[in-house]
Amino acid sequence: MNRIVAKRILASVGLLDAARQAYRFVLASKPGATNTAAKIAKQIGGDLNSARLMKRIAKLEAYFRENPSRSKILHTEVAKAIFARSPKLYSGEELPDHLKRYTYPPVLSIALNSHCNASCFFCRDLDFKGTLIDFDQITKLDSAVRNARVIDLTGWGEPFFYPKFEEVVERICRLNDSPHLIMVTSNGSFLSERWGKLLAGRINGLIVSMNAGSADVYAKQMRYKNKQFTFDSTVASVREFTKNITAADRSRMILHMVANTENYKDMTALVRVASDLGVPTVNIGHFICVDEKQMHLSLLNVREDYNQELSNAKVVAERLNIQLNGRRFFVDEKEVKGAETCMAPFEQFFVEIPGTTAPCCFMGSERMGNVYEDGFEAVWFSNKMNKLRASRYLPACQVCTHYTPFDDPIAHLSAHLTTKLPKPKAQMPAIGY
């Protein structure tokens, strides 16, 4: 049953976040932990200070420490139960201390900078100039950091390009001693022995956006400004990094491709690269278009050929014992209404460099407030967020790219196109991938 649900998640969503969801669902669905979370959720309707409830909370917290990758979904189930009892209770009114952690997002994403040494076409223009977060701003997120299960240091830039990356990681880990806390998405070019030693034993997930499995395609996809960064140099950097992390850390690494008409034939090559590097998983996301002028790069133009290339890659992946995740065309996916399925308003929060926020990176230009100006709690527990928890009422939620069948063109279009929202300022990724 768990495998069936996981497959449905991948089938109905399919992007990078989908692979995370499916992976975590399988891990989270262990009978002991699931039963404990279910009992806690049921008991939320009763005495919140009962000894039995507190004992179950302690048991679940102990389980999370031993199984950190399994915490997100079960955390969210408890959060939903608290909100269902009362939005005011969820916002902290008369909520006992032993339940407060469950009302904070289990996944907190903090954008550190929008500088990047690459200029991938689906992310930015060649002449784009990035910005950095003021390190002091991060201190305003301390309460959210303390309560998170995962801290995602992934923004619209290369995280390892941030000059105080090490200080950020050390600060986070001082505030929150949860094991395997840090998640990062990187282009891989700056990975090194130094970063391996810093993150060893702390990795919840590390996604390397390779986008190709060969030198020529890699150069065209990544469009590095400094030509010293090449396919071979990135592979060498990833290899050096993996030598300095634990086996458990390596098991949580992923090579990722934003598949488009100019790189999808490299899927098999990317699988072989993963095998050579000892990275167990390859994710094939798909290019989501934010500008109609880029529609020629959409996989909609090569449906049959893409399916065949994905099949070929899966054969090689199975032989090399690599987990390959990717959506297919022509599989009669059923529409899944995000309003009925999406848990983003409970489980994650993206904080951009200026402090603007969103619970999802598929929301177009919709933002929920500014945590650096108003404080984290004022935004996360706001009426606007609680309204979204009760009903996914926003325009982007009604035509959610994330939950649309793969054959539907909407699955390949950003909310900026599907809802006619203005194009984003240079803070959140213009493309969900």
Short mmCIF file of C-alpha atoms in Angstrom, two decimals:
data_model
loop_
_atom_site.label_atom_id
_atom_site.label_comp_id
_atom_site.label_asym_id
_atom_site.label_seq_id
_atom_site.Cartn_x
_atom_site.Cartn_y
_atom_site.Cartn_z
CA MET A 1 0.00 0.00 0.00
CA ASN A 2 2.77 2.44 0.90
CA ARG A 3 4.49 1.83 -2.44
CA ILE A 4 1.23 2.44 -4.31
CA VAL A 5 0.70 5.78 -2.57
CA ALA A 6 4.30 6.77 -3.17
CA LYS A 7 3.93 5.97 -6.87
CA ARG A 8 0.75 8.03 -7.03
CA ILE A 9 2.57 10.97 -5.49
CA LEU A 10 5.30 10.67 -8.11
CA ALA A 11 2.74 10.22 -10.88
CA SER A 12 0.63 13.19 -9.87
CA VAL A 13 3.44 15.57 -8.99
CA GLY A 14 6.70 14.31 -10.40
CA LEU A 15 9.10 17.20 -9.87
CA LEU A 16 12.01 17.48 -7.49
CA ASP A 17 9.74 18.04 -4.52
CA ALA A 18 7.63 15.06 -5.58
CA ALA A 19 10.59 12.73 -5.31
CA ARG A 20 11.23 14.09 -1.82
CA GLN A 21 7.59 13.54 -0.89
CA ALA A 22 7.42 9.99 -2.19
CA TYR A 23 10.75 9.04 -0.63
CA ARG A 24 9.73 10.44 2.72
CA PHE A 25 6.28 8.89 2.56
CA VAL A 26 7.75 5.42 2.22
CA LEU A 27 10.19 6.09 5.03
CA ALA A 28 7.58 7.68 7.25
CA SER A 29 5.03 4.93 6.85
CA LYS A 30 6.50 2.57 9.41
CA PRO A 31 3.70 1.09 11.52
CA GLY A 32 5.07 2.13 14.93
CA ALA A 33 5.65 5.78 14.12
CA THR A 34 2.52 6.08 11.98
CA ASN A 35 0.33 4.60 14.68
CA THR A 36 1.84 6.91 17.30
CA ALA A 37 1.25 9.97 15.12
CA ALA A 38 -2.29 8.84 14.34
CA LYS A 39 -3.04 8.35 18.04
CA ILE A 40 -1.62 11.79 18.81
CA ALA A 41 -3.72 13.37 16.05
CA LYS A 42 -6.84 11.65 17.40
CA GLN A 43 -6.04 12.66 20.95
CA ILE A 44 -5.68 16.33 19.94
CA GLY A 45 -9.46 16.45 20.20
CA GLY A 46 -9.29 15.67 23.91
CA ASP A 47 -7.18 16.68 26.90
CA LEU A 48 -4.02 18.31 25.54
CA ASN A 49 -2.24 17.99 28.88
CA SER A 50 -2.92 14.33 29.51
CA ALA A 51 -0.01 12.15 30.57
CA ARG A 52 -0.79 9.72 27.74
CA LEU A 53 -0.54 12.44 25.08
CA MET A 54 2.73 13.78 26.48
CA LYS A 55 4.14 10.25 26.59
CA ARG A 56 3.23 9.72 22.93
CA ILE A 57 4.75 13.07 21.95
CA ALA A 58 7.98 12.09 23.72
CA LYS A 59 7.95 8.75 21.91
CA LEU A 60 7.47 10.41 18.53
CA GLU A 61 10.23 12.94 19.20
CA ALA A 62 12.61 10.11 20.13
CA TYR A 63 11.67 8.35 16.91
CA PHE A 64 12.40 11.48 14.87
CA ARG A 65 15.89 11.74 16.35
CA GLU A 66 16.64 8.19 15.26
CA ASN A 67 14.89 8.59 11.91
CA PRO A 68 15.21 12.27 10.92
CA SER A 69 14.22 11.72 7.30
CA ARG A 70 10.83 10.45 8.43
CA SER A 71 9.73 13.48 10.43
CA LYS A 72 8.13 15.82 7.88
CA ILE A 73 4.90 13.96 7.12
CA LEU A 74 4.20 12.80 10.66
CA HIS A 75 4.92 16.29 12.02
CA THR A 76 2.42 17.67 9.52
CA GLU A 77 -0.28 15.18 10.50
CA VAL A 78 -0.14 16.41 14.10
CA ALA A 79 -0.17 20.03 12.90
CA LYS A 80 -3.30 19.42 10.81
CA ALA A 81 -5.06 17.91 13.81
CA ILE A 82 -4.26 20.96 15.96
CA PHE A 83 -5.51 23.32 13.24
CA ALA A 84 -8.67 21.26 12.75
CA ARG A 85 -9.47 21.62 16.42
CA SER A 86 -8.94 25.38 16.35
CA PRO A 87 -6.97 27.85 14.22
CA LYS A 88 -6.51 29.96 17.35
CA LEU A 89 -5.07 26.94 19.15
CA TYR A 90 -2.75 26.35 16.18
CA SER A 91 -1.62 29.98 16.43
CA GLY A 92 -0.55 29.41 20.02
CA GLU A 93 -3.57 30.48 22.06
CA GLU A 94 -3.66 28.18 25.12
CA LEU A 95 -1.50 25.63 23.30
CA PRO A 96 0.64 23.52 25.68
CA ASP A 97 4.40 23.78 25.24
CA HIS A 98 4.79 20.13 24.25
CA LEU A 99 2.71 20.76 21.11
CA LYS A 100 4.09 24.12 20.00
CA ARG A 101 6.83 22.67 17.81
CA TYR A 102 4.19 20.99 15.66
CA THR A 103 2.66 24.33 14.69
CA TYR A 104 5.90 25.55 13.08
CA PRO A 105 6.89 24.44 9.57
CA PRO A 106 8.91 21.22 9.63
CA VAL A 107 10.77 22.45 6.52
CA LEU A 108 12.19 25.98 6.61
CA SER A 109 13.86 27.20 3.42
CA ILE A 110 16.21 30.18 3.80
CA ALA A 111 17.51 31.94 0.69
CA LEU A 112 21.06 33.13 1.34
CA ASN A 113 21.91 34.74 -1.98
CA SER A 114 20.89 35.06 -5.60
CA HIS A 115 24.47 35.14 -6.89
CA CYS A 116 25.43 32.19 -9.06
CA ASN A 117 28.41 31.32 -11.21
CA ALA A 118 26.04 29.62 -13.66
CA SER A 119 23.24 31.21 -15.68
CA CYS A 120 20.95 28.32 -16.63
CA PHE A 121 18.34 29.58 -19.11
CA PHE A 122 15.44 28.33 -16.98
CA CYS A 123 16.66 30.35 -14.00
CA ARG A 124 18.14 33.68 -15.08
CA ASP A 125 19.45 35.92 -17.84
CA LEU A 126 23.14 35.90 -18.72
CA ASP A 127 23.67 39.41 -17.35
CA PHE A 128 21.75 38.93 -14.08
CA LYS A 129 23.37 40.45 -10.98
CA GLY A 130 22.57 38.78 -7.65
CA THR A 131 22.31 39.95 -4.07
CA LEU A 132 23.25 38.59 -0.63
CA ILE A 133 21.26 38.34 2.58
CA ASP A 134 22.53 40.34 5.54
CA PHE A 135 23.72 37.69 8.01
CA ASP A 136 22.02 39.54 10.89
CA GLN A 137 18.64 39.01 9.25
CA ILE A 138 18.94 35.27 9.79
CA THR A 139 18.79 35.78 13.55
CA LYS A 140 15.17 36.88 13.10
CA LEU A 141 14.35 33.29 12.15
CA ASP A 142 15.68 31.74 15.37
CA SER A 143 12.31 30.52 16.66
CA ALA A 144 11.50 28.85 13.34
CA VAL A 145 14.98 27.33 13.14
CA ARG A 146 14.67 25.85 16.64
CA ASN A 147 11.40 24.13 15.74
CA ALA A 148 12.18 22.92 12.22
CA ARG A 149 12.95 19.34 11.24
CA VAL A 150 14.77 20.37 8.05
CA ILE A 151 16.58 23.62 7.21
CA ASP A 152 16.80 24.04 3.46
CA LEU A 153 19.59 26.46 2.47
CA THR A 154 18.39 26.72 -1.09
CA GLY A 155 17.50 29.95 -2.80
CA TRP A 156 17.72 31.46 -6.23
CA GLY A 157 21.48 31.22 -6.33
CA GLU A 158 24.42 28.99 -5.46
CA PRO A 159 24.37 28.48 -1.64
CA PHE A 160 28.10 27.75 -1.39
CA PHE A 161 28.74 31.11 -3.06
CA TYR A 162 27.48 32.83 0.10
CA PRO A 163 30.56 34.10 1.99
CA LYS A 164 29.18 33.19 5.43
CA PHE A 165 27.76 29.80 4.54
CA GLU A 166 29.81 28.08 7.24
CA GLU A 167 28.67 30.57 9.91
CA VAL A 168 25.04 30.01 8.88
CA VAL A 169 25.32 26.23 9.20
CA GLU A 170 27.07 26.45 12.57
CA ARG A 171 24.49 28.87 13.92
CA ILE A 172 21.60 26.69 12.76
CA CYS A 173 23.12 23.60 14.33
CA ARG A 174 23.68 25.41 17.63
CA LEU A 175 20.02 26.37 17.75
CA ASN A 176 18.70 23.00 16.62
CA ASP A 177 20.55 19.80 17.44
CA SER A 178 18.34 17.55 15.32
CA PRO A 179 20.50 15.08 13.39
CA HIS A 180 20.68 15.33 9.60
CA LEU A 181 19.11 18.77 9.65
CA ILE A 182 20.58 20.49 6.57
CA MET A 183 19.27 20.32 3.01
CA VAL A 184 21.03 22.07 0.13
CA THR A 185 20.51 22.33 -3.61
CA SER A 186 23.72 23.23 -5.45
CA ASN A 187 25.08 23.20 -8.97
CA GLY A 188 27.97 21.21 -7.48
CA SER A 189 30.77 23.32 -8.82
CA PHE A 190 31.82 24.60 -5.38
CA LEU A 191 31.54 21.29 -3.54
CA SER A 192 34.82 20.43 -1.86
CA GLU A 193 36.58 18.72 1.01
CA ARG A 194 35.84 21.78 3.18
CA TRP A 195 32.09 21.61 2.66
CA GLY A 196 32.09 17.85 3.00
CA LYS A 197 33.70 18.09 6.43
CA LEU A 198 31.32 20.86 7.48
CA LEU A 199 28.19 18.94 6.47
CA ALA A 200 29.29 15.42 7.41
CA GLY A 201 26.60 13.83 9.56
CA ARG A 202 24.29 16.80 9.06
CA ILE A 203 22.82 16.15 5.61
CA ASN A 204 19.08 15.64 5.27
CA GLY A 205 19.32 15.98 1.52
CA LEU A 206 21.83 17.31 -0.99
CA ILE A 207 20.63 17.83 -4.55
CA VAL A 208 23.18 18.54 -7.27
CA SER A 209 21.65 20.24 -10.30
CA MET A 210 23.77 18.71 -13.05
CA ASN A 211 21.18 19.01 -15.84
CA ALA A 212 23.34 16.91 -18.16
CA GLY A 213 25.51 13.83 -18.32
CA SER A 214 28.03 14.96 -20.94
CA ALA A 215 30.42 17.89 -21.32
CA ASP A 216 28.89 19.58 -24.37
CA VAL A 217 25.30 19.46 -23.15
CA TYR A 218 26.42 20.53 -19.67
CA ALA A 219 28.14 23.64 -21.02
CA LYS A 220 25.03 24.66 -22.98
CA GLN A 221 22.69 24.09 -20.05
CA MET A 222 24.73 25.69 -17.28
CA ARG A 223 26.16 28.66 -19.23
CA TYR A 224 28.94 29.34 -16.73
CA LYS A 225 30.27 32.86 -16.79
CA ASN A 226 33.75 31.66 -15.85
CA LYS A 227 34.85 28.96 -18.27
CA GLN A 228 36.99 27.27 -15.60
CA PHE A 229 33.77 25.57 -14.46
CA THR A 230 33.23 22.56 -16.67
CA PHE A 231 31.48 19.22 -16.56
CA ASP A 232 34.70 17.47 -15.58
CA SER A 233 35.55 19.99 -12.87
CA THR A 234 32.07 19.68 -11.34
CA VAL A 235 32.23 15.89 -11.34
CA ALA A 236 35.62 16.12 -9.63
CA SER A 237 34.19 18.55 -7.04
CA VAL A 238 31.28 16.26 -6.25
CA ARG A 239 33.65 13.31 -5.94
CA GLU A 240 35.89 15.20 -3.50
CA PHE A 241 32.86 16.21 -1.45
CA THR A 242 31.52 12.67 -1.18
CA LYS A 243 34.85 11.42 0.19
CA ASN A 244 34.35 13.55 3.28
CA ILE A 245 30.75 12.75 4.25
CA THR A 246 29.23 9.66 5.85
CA ALA A 247 27.57 6.75 4.07
CA ALA A 248 24.22 7.93 5.47
CA ASP A 249 24.87 11.39 3.98
CA ARG A 250 25.67 9.89 0.57
CA SER A 251 22.43 7.91 0.66
CA ARG A 252 20.58 11.24 0.75
CA MET A 253 22.31 12.75 -2.29
CA ILE A 254 20.53 13.25 -5.61
CA LEU A 255 21.65 14.27 -9.09
CA HIS A 256 18.95 16.39 -10.70
CA MET A 257 18.06 17.35 -14.26
CA VAL A 258 15.60 20.01 -15.42
CA ALA A 259 14.66 18.14 -18.58
CA ASN A 260 14.00 20.16 -21.73
CA THR A 261 14.27 19.66 -25.47
CA GLU A 262 18.01 20.34 -25.43
CA ASN A 263 19.15 17.91 -22.72
CA TYR A 264 16.63 15.06 -22.28
CA LYS A 265 18.74 12.69 -24.37
CA ASP A 266 21.40 12.91 -21.65
CA MET A 267 19.27 11.13 -19.03
CA THR A 268 21.05 7.79 -19.43
CA ALA A 269 24.45 9.49 -19.30
CA LEU A 270 23.44 11.23 -16.05
CA VAL A 271 22.49 7.87 -14.54
CA ARG A 272 25.97 6.59 -15.35
CA VAL A 273 27.52 9.67 -13.75
CA ALA A 274 25.52 9.02 -10.58
CA SER A 275 26.73 5.44 -10.49
CA ASP A 276 30.34 6.52 -10.97
CA LEU A 277 30.03 9.04 -8.12
CA GLY A 278 28.22 6.70 -5.77
CA VAL A 279 25.10 8.90 -5.73
CA PRO A 280 22.08 6.59 -5.37
CA THR A 281 19.31 8.71 -6.92
CA VAL A 282 18.67 10.65 -10.12
CA ASN A 283 15.65 12.94 -10.41
CA ILE A 284 14.29 14.06 -13.76
CA GLY A 285 12.23 17.19 -13.29
CA HIS A 286 10.80 19.02 -16.26
CA PHE A 287 11.21 22.54 -17.54
CA ILE A 288 8.29 24.75 -16.47
CA CYS A 289 7.96 27.74 -18.73
CA VAL A 290 7.55 31.26 -17.38
CA ASP A 291 7.77 32.96 -20.77
CA GLU A 292 5.83 31.95 -23.88
CA LYS A 293 8.95 32.62 -25.93
CA GLN A 294 10.55 29.55 -24.34
CA MET A 295 7.79 27.07 -25.17
CA HIS A 296 9.95 25.44 -27.84
CA LEU A 297 12.10 24.11 -24.96
CA SER A 298 9.18 22.31 -23.30
CA LEU A 299 9.02 18.52 -23.27
CA LEU A 300 5.54 18.87 -24.76
CA ASN A 301 7.35 19.11 -28.10
CA VAL A 302 9.10 15.72 -27.77
CA ARG A 303 6.66 13.54 -25.84
CA GLU A 304 7.28 10.21 -27.57
CA ASP A 305 11.05 10.67 -27.82
CA TYR A 306 11.27 11.76 -24.18
CA ASN A 307 9.30 8.69 -23.05
CA GLN A 308 11.64 6.42 -24.98
CA GLU A 309 14.76 8.08 -23.59
CA LEU A 310 13.36 7.78 -20.06
CA SER A 311 12.68 4.08 -20.64
CA ASN A 312 16.23 3.59 -21.87
CA ALA A 313 17.58 5.40 -18.82
CA LYS A 314 15.47 3.27 -16.48
CA VAL A 315 16.95 0.08 -17.95
CA VAL A 316 20.45 1.33 -17.25
CA ALA A 317 19.43 2.63 -13.81
CA GLU A 318 18.07 -0.75 -12.77
CA ARG A 319 21.26 -2.46 -13.91
CA LEU A 320 23.40 0.03 -11.97
CA ASN A 321 21.12 0.01 -8.90
CA ILE A 322 20.26 3.71 -9.26
CA GLN A 323 16.84 5.03 -8.28
CA LEU A 324 15.56 7.04 -11.27
CA ASN A 325 12.52 9.28 -10.78
CA GLY A 326 10.74 10.94 -13.69
CA ARG A 327 7.26 11.49 -15.06
CA ARG A 328 5.95 10.04 -18.32
CA PHE A 329 3.54 11.19 -20.95
CA PHE A 330 0.54 9.10 -22.03
CA VAL A 331 0.00 7.28 -18.73
CA ASP A 332 -3.54 8.57 -18.10
CA GLU A 333 -2.71 10.42 -14.91
CA LYS A 334 -5.76 11.50 -12.98
CA GLU A 335 -6.11 15.11 -11.91
CA VAL A 336 -5.36 15.64 -8.24
CA LYS A 337 -6.84 18.74 -6.69
CA GLY A 338 -4.15 20.53 -4.75
CA ALA A 339 -6.75 21.99 -2.42
CA GLU A 340 -7.57 18.48 -1.26
CA THR A 341 -4.03 17.12 -1.18
CA CYS A 342 -1.54 19.96 -0.74
CA MET A 343 -0.04 20.26 2.72
CA ALA A 344 2.36 23.10 1.90
CA PRO A 345 0.74 25.67 4.24
CA PHE A 346 1.48 23.34 7.13
CA GLU A 347 4.81 21.80 6.18
CA GLN A 348 7.13 24.31 4.55
CA PHE A 349 7.96 28.00 4.29
CA PHE A 350 10.28 29.70 1.80
CA VAL A 351 11.98 32.86 3.06
CA GLU A 352 13.43 35.02 0.30
CA ILE A 353 16.36 37.40 0.64
CA PRO A 354 14.25 40.50 1.47
CA GLY A 355 12.12 38.45 3.90
CA THR A 356 9.11 37.89 1.64
CA THR A 357 7.61 34.44 2.01
CA ALA A 358 5.59 31.69 0.39
CA PRO A 359 4.68 28.13 1.44
CA CYS A 360 5.27 26.87 -2.09
CA CYS A 361 7.50 27.73 -5.05
CA PHE A 362 4.63 27.23 -7.53
CA MET A 363 2.64 30.27 -6.35
CA GLY A 364 3.75 32.74 -8.99
CA SER A 365 4.03 36.22 -7.47
CA GLU A 366 1.79 35.52 -4.46
CA ARG A 367 3.52 36.29 -1.16
CA MET A 368 2.30 35.84 2.40
CA GLY A 369 4.18 38.62 4.21
CA ASN A 370 7.66 39.71 5.25
CA VAL A 371 9.23 37.90 8.21
CA TYR A 372 12.24 40.20 8.47
CA GLU A 373 10.00 43.24 8.81
CA ASP A 374 7.08 41.81 10.81
CA GLY A 375 8.55 38.76 12.56
CA PHE A 376 8.21 35.08 11.73
CA GLU A 377 5.21 34.34 13.94
CA ALA A 378 3.29 37.37 12.66
CA VAL A 379 3.47 35.97 9.13
CA TRP A 380 3.35 32.19 9.68
CA PHE A 381 0.36 32.41 12.05
CA SER A 382 -1.32 35.27 10.16
CA ASN A 383 -4.96 35.30 9.11
CA LYS A 384 -3.79 35.08 5.51
CA MET A 385 -1.86 31.87 6.17
CA ASN A 386 -4.67 30.38 8.25
CA LYS A 387 -7.12 31.14 5.45
CA LEU A 388 -4.82 29.29 3.05
CA ARG A 389 -4.63 26.34 5.47
CA ALA A 390 -8.41 26.17 5.55
CA SER A 391 -8.81 26.50 1.77
CA ARG A 392 -6.30 26.72 -1.08
CA TYR A 393 -8.11 29.78 -2.39
CA LEU A 394 -5.31 31.57 -4.24
CA PRO A 395 -5.42 31.66 -8.07
CA ALA A 396 -2.23 29.62 -8.41
CA CYS A 397 -3.73 26.93 -6.18
CA GLN A 398 -6.75 26.61 -8.46
CA VAL A 399 -4.59 25.74 -11.48
CA CYS A 400 -1.68 24.16 -9.65
CA THR A 401 1.18 23.18 -11.91
CA HIS A 402 2.30 20.78 -9.21
CA TYR A 403 -0.84 18.61 -9.25
CA THR A 404 -1.75 18.71 -12.94
CA PRO A 405 -1.49 15.58 -15.17
CA PHE A 406 1.73 15.54 -17.17
CA ASP A 407 -0.05 15.56 -20.55
CA ASP A 408 -1.86 18.77 -19.68
CA PRO A 409 0.06 21.86 -20.88
CA ILE A 410 -0.63 23.52 -17.51
CA ALA A 411 1.83 21.07 -15.94
CA HIS A 412 4.52 22.73 -18.05
CA LEU A 413 3.58 26.35 -17.37
CA SER A 414 4.45 28.60 -14.43
CA ALA A 415 1.69 30.23 -12.41
CA HIS A 416 2.86 33.50 -13.96
CA LEU A 417 1.35 32.24 -17.22
CA THR A 418 -1.58 30.16 -15.97
CA THR A 419 -2.91 32.96 -13.75
CA LYS A 420 -1.55 35.91 -15.74
CA LEU A 421 0.32 37.11 -12.67
CA PRO A 422 3.14 39.59 -13.20
CA LYS A 423 6.56 38.08 -13.70
CA PRO A 424 8.56 37.75 -10.47
CA LYS A 425 11.17 40.10 -9.19
CA ALA A 426 14.58 38.49 -8.89
CA GLN A 427 14.04 36.70 -5.58
CA MET A 428 12.18 33.42 -6.08
CA PRO A 429 12.93 31.06 -8.97
CA ALA A 430 10.87 32.00 -11.98
CA ILE A 431 10.63 28.33 -12.82
CA GLY A 432 9.45 25.59 -10.53
CA TYR A 433 11.69 22.59 -11.16
#
